[in-house]
Each structure stands twice: as C-alpha cells, then as structure tokens.
Coordinates of C-alpha atoms (C1' of nucleotides) in Angstrom, one line a residue:
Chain J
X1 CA 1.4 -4.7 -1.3
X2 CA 4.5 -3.1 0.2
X3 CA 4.2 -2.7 3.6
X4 CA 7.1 -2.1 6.6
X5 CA 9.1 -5.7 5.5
X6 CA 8.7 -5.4 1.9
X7 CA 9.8 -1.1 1.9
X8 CA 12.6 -2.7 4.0
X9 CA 14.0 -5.0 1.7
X10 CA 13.3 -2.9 -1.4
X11 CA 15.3 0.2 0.7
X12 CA 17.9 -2.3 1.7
X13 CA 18.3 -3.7 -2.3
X14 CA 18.4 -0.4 -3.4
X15 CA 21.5 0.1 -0.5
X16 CA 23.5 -2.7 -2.4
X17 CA 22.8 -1.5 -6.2
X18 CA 22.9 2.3 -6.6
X19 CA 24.5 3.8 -3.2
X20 CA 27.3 6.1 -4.3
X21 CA 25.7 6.1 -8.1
X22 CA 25.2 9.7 -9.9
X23 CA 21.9 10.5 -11.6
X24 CA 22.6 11.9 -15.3
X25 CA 18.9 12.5 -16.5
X26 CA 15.6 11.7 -15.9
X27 CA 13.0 10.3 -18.3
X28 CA 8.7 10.5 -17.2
X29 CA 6.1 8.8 -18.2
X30 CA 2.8 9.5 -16.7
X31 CA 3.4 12.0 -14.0
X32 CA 0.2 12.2 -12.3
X33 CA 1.3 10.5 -9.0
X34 CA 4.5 12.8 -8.9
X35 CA 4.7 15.9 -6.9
X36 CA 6.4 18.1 -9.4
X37 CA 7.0 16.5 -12.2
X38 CA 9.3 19.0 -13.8
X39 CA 11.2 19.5 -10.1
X40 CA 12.6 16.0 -10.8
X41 CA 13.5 16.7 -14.6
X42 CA 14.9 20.1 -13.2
X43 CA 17.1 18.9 -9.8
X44 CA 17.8 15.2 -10.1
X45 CA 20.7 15.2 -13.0
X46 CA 23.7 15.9 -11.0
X47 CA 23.0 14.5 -7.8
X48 CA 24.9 11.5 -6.0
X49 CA 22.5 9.0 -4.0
X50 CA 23.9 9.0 -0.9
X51 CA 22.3 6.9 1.5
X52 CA 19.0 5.0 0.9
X53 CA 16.5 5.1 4.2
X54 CA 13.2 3.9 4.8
X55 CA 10.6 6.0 7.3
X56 CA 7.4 3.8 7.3
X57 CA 6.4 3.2 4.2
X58 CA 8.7 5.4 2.5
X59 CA 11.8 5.2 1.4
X60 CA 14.7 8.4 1.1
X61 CA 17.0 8.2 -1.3
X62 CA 19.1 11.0 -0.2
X63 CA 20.5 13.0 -2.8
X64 CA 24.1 15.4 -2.8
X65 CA 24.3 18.7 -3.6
X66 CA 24.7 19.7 -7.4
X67 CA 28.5 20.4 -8.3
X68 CA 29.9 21.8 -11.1
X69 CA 28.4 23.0 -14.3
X70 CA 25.3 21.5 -13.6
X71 CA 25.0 24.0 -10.6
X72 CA 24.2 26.8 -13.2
X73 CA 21.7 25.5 -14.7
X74 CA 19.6 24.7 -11.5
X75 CA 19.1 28.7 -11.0
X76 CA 21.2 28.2 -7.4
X77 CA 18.8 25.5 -5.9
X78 CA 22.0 23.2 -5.2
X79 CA 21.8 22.0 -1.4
X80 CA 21.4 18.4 -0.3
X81 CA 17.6 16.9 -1.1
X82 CA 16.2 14.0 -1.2
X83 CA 14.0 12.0 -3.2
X84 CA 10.9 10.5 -1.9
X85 CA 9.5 7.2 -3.3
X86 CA 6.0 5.4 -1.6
X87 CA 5.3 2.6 -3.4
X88 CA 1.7 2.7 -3.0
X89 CA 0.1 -0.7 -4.0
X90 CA 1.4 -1.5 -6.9
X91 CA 5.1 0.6 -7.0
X92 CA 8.2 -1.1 -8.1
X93 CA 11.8 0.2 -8.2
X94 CA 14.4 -1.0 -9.5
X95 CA 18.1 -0.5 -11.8
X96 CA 18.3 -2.1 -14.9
X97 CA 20.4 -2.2 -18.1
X98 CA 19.7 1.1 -20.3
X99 CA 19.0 -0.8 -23.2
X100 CA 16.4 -2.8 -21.6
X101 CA 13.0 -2.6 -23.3
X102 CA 10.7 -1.0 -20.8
X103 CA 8.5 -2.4 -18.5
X104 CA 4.8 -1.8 -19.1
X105 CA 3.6 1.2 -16.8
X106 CA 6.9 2.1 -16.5
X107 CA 6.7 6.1 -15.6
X108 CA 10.5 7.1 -14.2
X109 CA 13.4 6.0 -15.7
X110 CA 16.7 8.1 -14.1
X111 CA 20.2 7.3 -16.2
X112 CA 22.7 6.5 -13.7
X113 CA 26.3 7.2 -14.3
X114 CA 27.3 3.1 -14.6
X115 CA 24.8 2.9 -17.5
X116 CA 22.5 1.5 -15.7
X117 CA 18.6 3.2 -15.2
X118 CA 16.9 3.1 -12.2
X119 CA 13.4 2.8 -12.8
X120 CA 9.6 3.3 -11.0
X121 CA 6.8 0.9 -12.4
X122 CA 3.5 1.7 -10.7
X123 CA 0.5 0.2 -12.4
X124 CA -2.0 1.2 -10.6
X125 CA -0.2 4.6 -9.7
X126 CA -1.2 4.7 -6.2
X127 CA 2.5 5.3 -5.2
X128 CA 3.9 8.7 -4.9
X129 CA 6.7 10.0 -5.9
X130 CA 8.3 13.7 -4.5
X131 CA 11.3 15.9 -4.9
X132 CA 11.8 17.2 -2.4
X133 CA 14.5 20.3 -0.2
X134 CA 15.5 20.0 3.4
X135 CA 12.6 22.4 4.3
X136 CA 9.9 20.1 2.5
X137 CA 11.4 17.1 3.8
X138 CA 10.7 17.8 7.2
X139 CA 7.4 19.1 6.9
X140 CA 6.8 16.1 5.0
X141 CA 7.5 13.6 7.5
X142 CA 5.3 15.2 10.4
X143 CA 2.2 13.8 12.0
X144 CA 4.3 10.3 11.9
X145 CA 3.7 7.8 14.7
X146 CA 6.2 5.6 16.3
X147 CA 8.5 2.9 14.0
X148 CA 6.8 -0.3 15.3
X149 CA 10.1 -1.7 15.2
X150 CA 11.2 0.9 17.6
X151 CA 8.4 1.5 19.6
X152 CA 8.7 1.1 23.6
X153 CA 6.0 -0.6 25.4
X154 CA 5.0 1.8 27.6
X155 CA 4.5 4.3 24.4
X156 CA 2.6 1.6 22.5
X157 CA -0.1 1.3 24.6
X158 CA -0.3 5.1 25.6
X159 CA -1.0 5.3 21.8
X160 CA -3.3 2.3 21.8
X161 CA -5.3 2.3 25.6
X162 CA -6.0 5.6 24.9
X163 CA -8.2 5.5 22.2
X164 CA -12.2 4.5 20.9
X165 CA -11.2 3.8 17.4
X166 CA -11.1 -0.3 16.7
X167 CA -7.8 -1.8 17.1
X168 CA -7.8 -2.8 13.5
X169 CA -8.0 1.3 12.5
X170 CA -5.2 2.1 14.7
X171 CA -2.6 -0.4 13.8
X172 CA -3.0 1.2 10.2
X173 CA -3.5 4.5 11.1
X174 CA 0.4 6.0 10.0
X175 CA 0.0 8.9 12.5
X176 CA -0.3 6.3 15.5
X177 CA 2.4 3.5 13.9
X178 CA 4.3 4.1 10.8
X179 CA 5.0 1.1 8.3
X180 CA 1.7 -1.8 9.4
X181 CA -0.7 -2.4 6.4
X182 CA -3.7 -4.3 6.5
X183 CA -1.4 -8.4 5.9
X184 CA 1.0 -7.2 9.5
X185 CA -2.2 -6.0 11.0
X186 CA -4.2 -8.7 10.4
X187 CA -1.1 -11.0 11.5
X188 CA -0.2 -9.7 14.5
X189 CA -3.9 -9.5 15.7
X190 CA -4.3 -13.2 15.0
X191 CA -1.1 -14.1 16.4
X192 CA -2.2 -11.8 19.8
X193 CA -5.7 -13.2 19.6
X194 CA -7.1 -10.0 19.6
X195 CA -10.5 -9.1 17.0
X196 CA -10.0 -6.5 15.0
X197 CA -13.0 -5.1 15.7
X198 CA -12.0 -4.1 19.0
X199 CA -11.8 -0.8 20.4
X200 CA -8.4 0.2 21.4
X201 CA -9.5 1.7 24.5
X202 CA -10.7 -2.0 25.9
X203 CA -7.7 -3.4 25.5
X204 CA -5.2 -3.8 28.3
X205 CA -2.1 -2.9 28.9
X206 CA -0.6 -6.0 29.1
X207 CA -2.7 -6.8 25.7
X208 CA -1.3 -4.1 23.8
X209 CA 1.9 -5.2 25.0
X210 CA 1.3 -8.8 23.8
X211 CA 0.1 -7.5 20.6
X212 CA 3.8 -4.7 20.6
X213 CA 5.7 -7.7 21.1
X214 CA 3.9 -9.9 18.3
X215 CA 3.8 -7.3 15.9
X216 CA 7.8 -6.6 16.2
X217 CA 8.7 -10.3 15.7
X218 CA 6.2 -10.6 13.0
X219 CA 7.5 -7.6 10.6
X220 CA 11.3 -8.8 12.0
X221 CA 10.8 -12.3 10.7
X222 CA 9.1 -10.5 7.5
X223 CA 12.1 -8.7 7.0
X224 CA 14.5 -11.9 7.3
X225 CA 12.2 -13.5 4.7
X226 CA 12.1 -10.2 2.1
X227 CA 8.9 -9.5 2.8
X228 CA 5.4 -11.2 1.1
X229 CA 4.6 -11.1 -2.4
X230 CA 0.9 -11.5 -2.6
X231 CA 0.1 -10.4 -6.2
X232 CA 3.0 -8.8 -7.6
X233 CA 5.6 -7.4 -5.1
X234 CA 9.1 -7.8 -6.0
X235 CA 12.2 -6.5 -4.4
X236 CA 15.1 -4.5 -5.7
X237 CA 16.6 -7.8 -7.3
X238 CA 13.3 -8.3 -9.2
X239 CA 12.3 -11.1 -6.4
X240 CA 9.7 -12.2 -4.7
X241 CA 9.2 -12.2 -0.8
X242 CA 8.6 -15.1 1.1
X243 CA 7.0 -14.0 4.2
X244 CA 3.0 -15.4 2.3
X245 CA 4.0 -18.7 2.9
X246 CA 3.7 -17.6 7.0
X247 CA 0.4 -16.2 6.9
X248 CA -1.8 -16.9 9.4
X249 CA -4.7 -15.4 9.5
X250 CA -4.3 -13.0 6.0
X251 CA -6.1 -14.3 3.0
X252 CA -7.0 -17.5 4.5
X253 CA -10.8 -17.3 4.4
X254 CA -12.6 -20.7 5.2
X255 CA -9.4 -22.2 6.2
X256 CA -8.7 -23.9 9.4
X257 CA -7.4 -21.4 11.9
X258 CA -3.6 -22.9 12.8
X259 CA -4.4 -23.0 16.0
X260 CA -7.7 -24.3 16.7
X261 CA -9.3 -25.5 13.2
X262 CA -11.8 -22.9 13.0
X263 CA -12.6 -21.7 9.8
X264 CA -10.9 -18.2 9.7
X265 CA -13.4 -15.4 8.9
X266 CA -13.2 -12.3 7.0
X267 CA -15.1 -8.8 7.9
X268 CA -14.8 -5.5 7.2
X269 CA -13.1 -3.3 9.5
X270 CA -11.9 0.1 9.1
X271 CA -13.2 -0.4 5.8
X272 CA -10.4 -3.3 4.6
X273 CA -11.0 -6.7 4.5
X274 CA -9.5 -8.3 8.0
X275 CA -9.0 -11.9 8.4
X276 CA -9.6 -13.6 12.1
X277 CA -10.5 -16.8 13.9
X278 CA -13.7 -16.7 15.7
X279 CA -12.5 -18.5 18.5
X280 CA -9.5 -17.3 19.1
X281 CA -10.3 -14.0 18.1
X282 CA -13.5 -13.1 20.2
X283 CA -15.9 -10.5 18.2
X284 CA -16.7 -7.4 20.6
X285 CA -20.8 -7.4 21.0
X286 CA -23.0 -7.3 18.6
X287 CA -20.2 -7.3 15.6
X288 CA -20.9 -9.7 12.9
X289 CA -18.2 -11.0 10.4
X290 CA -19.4 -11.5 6.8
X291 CA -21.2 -15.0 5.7
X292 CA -18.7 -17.4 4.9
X293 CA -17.4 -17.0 1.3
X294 CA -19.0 -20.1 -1.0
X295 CA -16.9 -22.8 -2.5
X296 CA -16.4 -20.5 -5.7
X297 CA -16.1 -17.4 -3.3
X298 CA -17.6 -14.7 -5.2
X299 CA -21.0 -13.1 -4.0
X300 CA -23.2 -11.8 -6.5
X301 CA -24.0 -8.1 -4.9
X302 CA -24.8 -4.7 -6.5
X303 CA -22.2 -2.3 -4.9
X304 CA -23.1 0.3 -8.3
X305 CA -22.7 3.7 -8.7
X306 CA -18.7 2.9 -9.1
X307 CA -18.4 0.4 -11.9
X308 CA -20.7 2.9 -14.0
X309 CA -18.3 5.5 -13.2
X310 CA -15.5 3.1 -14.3
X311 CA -16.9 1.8 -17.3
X312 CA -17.4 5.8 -18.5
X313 CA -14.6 6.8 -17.7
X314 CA -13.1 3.3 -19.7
X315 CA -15.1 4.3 -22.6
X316 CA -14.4 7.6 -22.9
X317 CA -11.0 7.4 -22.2
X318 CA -9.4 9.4 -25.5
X319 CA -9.0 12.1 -22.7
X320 CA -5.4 11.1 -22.1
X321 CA -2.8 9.6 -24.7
X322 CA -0.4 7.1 -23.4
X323 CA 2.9 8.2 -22.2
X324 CA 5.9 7.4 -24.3
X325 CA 6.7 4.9 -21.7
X326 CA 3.4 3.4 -21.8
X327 CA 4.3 1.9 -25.1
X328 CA 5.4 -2.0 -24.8
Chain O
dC1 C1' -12.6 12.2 17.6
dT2 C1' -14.3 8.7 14.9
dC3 C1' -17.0 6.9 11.4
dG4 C1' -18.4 5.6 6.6
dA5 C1' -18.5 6.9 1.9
dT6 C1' -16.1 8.2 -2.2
dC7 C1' -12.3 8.8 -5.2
dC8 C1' -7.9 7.7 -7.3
dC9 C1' -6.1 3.5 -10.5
dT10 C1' -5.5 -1.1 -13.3
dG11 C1' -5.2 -6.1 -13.6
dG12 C1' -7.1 -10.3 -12.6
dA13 C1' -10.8 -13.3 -11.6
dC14 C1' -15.3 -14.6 -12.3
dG15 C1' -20.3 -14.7 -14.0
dC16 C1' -23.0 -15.0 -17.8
Chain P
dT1 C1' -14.8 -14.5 -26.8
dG2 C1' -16.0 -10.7 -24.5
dC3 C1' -18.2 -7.6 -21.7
dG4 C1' -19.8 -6.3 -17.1
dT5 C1' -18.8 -6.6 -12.3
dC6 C1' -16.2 -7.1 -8.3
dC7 C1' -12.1 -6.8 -5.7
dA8 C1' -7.5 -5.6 -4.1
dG9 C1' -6.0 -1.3 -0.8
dG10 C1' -2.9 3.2 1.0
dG11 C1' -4.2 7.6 1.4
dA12 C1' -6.7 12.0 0.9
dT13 C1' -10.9 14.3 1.7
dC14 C1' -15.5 15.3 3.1
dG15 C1' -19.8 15.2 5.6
dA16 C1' -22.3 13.0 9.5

DNA sequence: CTCGATCCCTGGACGC
DNA sequence: TGCGTCCAGGGATCGA
C-alpha cells in the first residue's frame, strides 16, 4: 500500500531508470482509472521525461514540450505537461524490456526511445492516472496540506490542536498532511503513545509535537529502508520494501506491544482498521476496541448487502471484455 | 465541521 | 474442489 516512503522510492527508481528518456507511443488497457484516456494516446508520444517528483502520494513525471513533426499532429497543444501517476492500492510502475510478456492487469504500456516500456499494473485499479497541462496541474494539486517531512512544528499543531476530528482521521486526511496512510499513521501514533481515537483538539501542543517529530523519523527511516511491502508493493527495480519488518503497532493484532507486552488491539477508526496498545495507548472515554481476534482470526459476521452486490456483478460480468492487456 | 455509509476494485484467506 | 464471505484501503460522494 504505497504510502509517503514507498511513492518516495518508487519516484526516486523511476529518477535512476527513465530521466532524460523520450516517450514514442502509448499502449491502454483498461482505462477506467485514467482521466482521459485518449489525452494520453493524443499528448504523450513526443515528450521527454524530465524530472520525476513526488507531492504526497503522487508522483510527476514531468513531461517536455512536443518538438518537431510530432508538434503537428497534436493540433498546437505542445507546452510542457506533466503526467500524473497515484498508485492507489494496488499501482505499480515500472520500465521493462519491450519484448517482455505482460504482466497481468497491466493497463499502460508507454515505448520509450531505449526500447524499453515503461509500464502501470494496477490490479485493483484504485490508482489514478492523469494527463495533465500547466493550468490543470495546478488546480490539481490544491486543497493539499503540509509535506509531513516538511512540516514545522508550530504549523503541525495549528493543523492538529485545532480540530474535533480524531487524531487518527487527521493524520490521513491529505488536505491536513499529504503522503500518511493508515501503516505511518498507525506507527507514529504508537511510537507517540497517542490512541487513535483521540480528538485532535485534546491533544497538546507539546503532544502533537511529539507525534510531528515521530512521524518525520518514522517515514525518514521508511524511506532509507524503500518503503514496506505488505502484500504486494514493489519499487521501480521490481523490489520489495523493508520498512514491515519495523512495524510496531501495524498488523500486529494479539501480539505483545514492544514496549510493554500488551497485546496490541485493533479498532476501527476513521473507518480503517488502526492498530494500538492499550496501555500505552490510552482509549479516550467510553471508546471500545474490537474483541480480540481468535487464534484463527476470522469472525463469522453478516456485513451483507455488499457481497450480494459483488457476486452480481461477478456473475453478470459479460458487461465488459477484457482489455488486450488483460490477456496473460 | 464531522461523522458513518457506500461505492469503486480484485486477490487472497478462510469457512463450510 | 469450489463457492460464498470477508477483508485490505485511498478517495469520492452523499446524507445525517
């Protein structure tokens, strides 16, 4: 699940293997998790990549202006653009020999000018993918909050002391802090010893500082370590992170809190799963974490109403062919 | 302003 | 083996 570290590293991969590289054509799959599909086929070819940047969970690749012949046939829309990428849950990007047989759920292949193709895999297609002008670009990256990694402490806790939503809701709230998913939350609240549960306005100042300064070392040491790879995040290179092997509190339901021994908890907050220790974590009144997962950790609950709507839409799924890059 | 609910989507794990 | 169910979760959207 790509978060601040693992955008990072991808962004910073991406730097090393296709900065300078010219994009000759474009090849989609499925499209429905891009902008403008036909924008891309349209105003890609062309374009050098020019500088690869990450703003929270995005990443920029940064595209030149057409040149040339290929200027005609873009009907005058030449000036510098960029190309945004989120990689949503489940997003992977990375270059690869053209002759390579495709990845399953593979939905962007773009021909480089080395030979190489630099290519989107998305299974579950919760990533987005934009072309985007100068104009759109900037409108596109409003209602941002601060870079964590940037982030003064006076400024963090205006944007934290200030407010009645939990604590938990604001760390992953992009228009207070851009980059923090649920693992960093959940991490940095642990190592803070703050619940998530808590409302940001009964927090401190010298808590939210605490938490600033956790939370910065946390996705720094993240970084250094390429980020975590919990189900199936891989960088640029095709690795995995290592940053899982440093959870704390993330994931480790029913396991002894590092600190104390506690069994760490899980409950829902802001409607994700959050992971804390009981004791070191003090619940706010009255809030109760769920009962402690059995040995074989499933529950046996109705949630409905979802999973019929799934299975229809399974079985009567001729609605939509496969895409030709769907094929394995 | 803040909340929960719902939807998007698929693979993997698990229950039976 | 195989089907049904649950879960993962970032983000958009909507109604309370």
């Amino acid at each position: 699940m790509p978060e601040l570290p693992e955008v990072e590293t991808v962004a910073r991969g991406l730097r090393q293997a296709i900065l300078g590289r010219r994009i000759i054509s474009v090849t989609l799959g499925k499209t429905d998790f891009i902008d403008d599909p036909v924008a891309l086929e349209l105003h890609l070819p062309g374009r050098r990549i020019e500088a690869v940047e990450r703003y929270g969970k995005f990443m920029l690749l940064r595209l030149s202006a057409v040149s040339g012949e290929t200027r005609v046939a873009t009907n005058g829309d030449a000036a510098p653009a960029s190309l945004l990428v989120h990689l949503g849950m489940t997003g992977q990007i990375a270059p690869s020999p053209a002759g390579q047989p495709l990845e399953k759920h593979t939905h962007v292949c773009m021909l480089l000018d080395d030979g190489r193709e630099l290519r989107y895999t998305d299974a579950r297609r919760f990533g987005r993918i934009a072309y985007l002008t100068k104009a759109l670009l900037a409108e596109e990256l409003t209602g941002f909050g601060a870079d964590p990694l940037e982030v003064s402490k006076e400024e963090f806790a205006d944007r934290i002391c200030g407010r009645r939503a939990r604590i938990k809701a604001l760390l992953l709230d992009q228009s207070v802090l851009r980059g923090v998913g649920n693992i960093y939350a959940d991490e940095s609240l642990w190592k803070a010893k703050i619940h998530p549960a808590r409302l940001g306005a009964n927090l401190s100042r010298k808590q939210a500082h605490t938490l600033r300064r956790v939370l910065q070392d946390i996705l720094r040491k993240a970084i250094v370590l390429r980020g975590s790879s919990i189900s199936d995040f891989l960088d640029a290179e095709g690795e995995p992170g290592e940053y899982q092997r440093h959870h704390r509190a993330y994931g480790r339901e029913g396991k002894g809190c590092y600190r104390c021994k506690t069994p760490v908890r899980r409950a829902i907050v802001a409607g994700r799963s959050s992971y804390f220790c009981p004791r070191c974590q003090p619940s706010p009144r009255g809030f109760a974490a769920l009962p402690l997962a059995g040995k074989n950790g499933r529950k046996t609950k109705r949630k409905n109403a979802k999973d019929a709507d799934k299975s229809r839409r399974r079985n009567g799924k001729s609605r939509r062919a496969p895409g030709a890059a769907e094929k394995r």
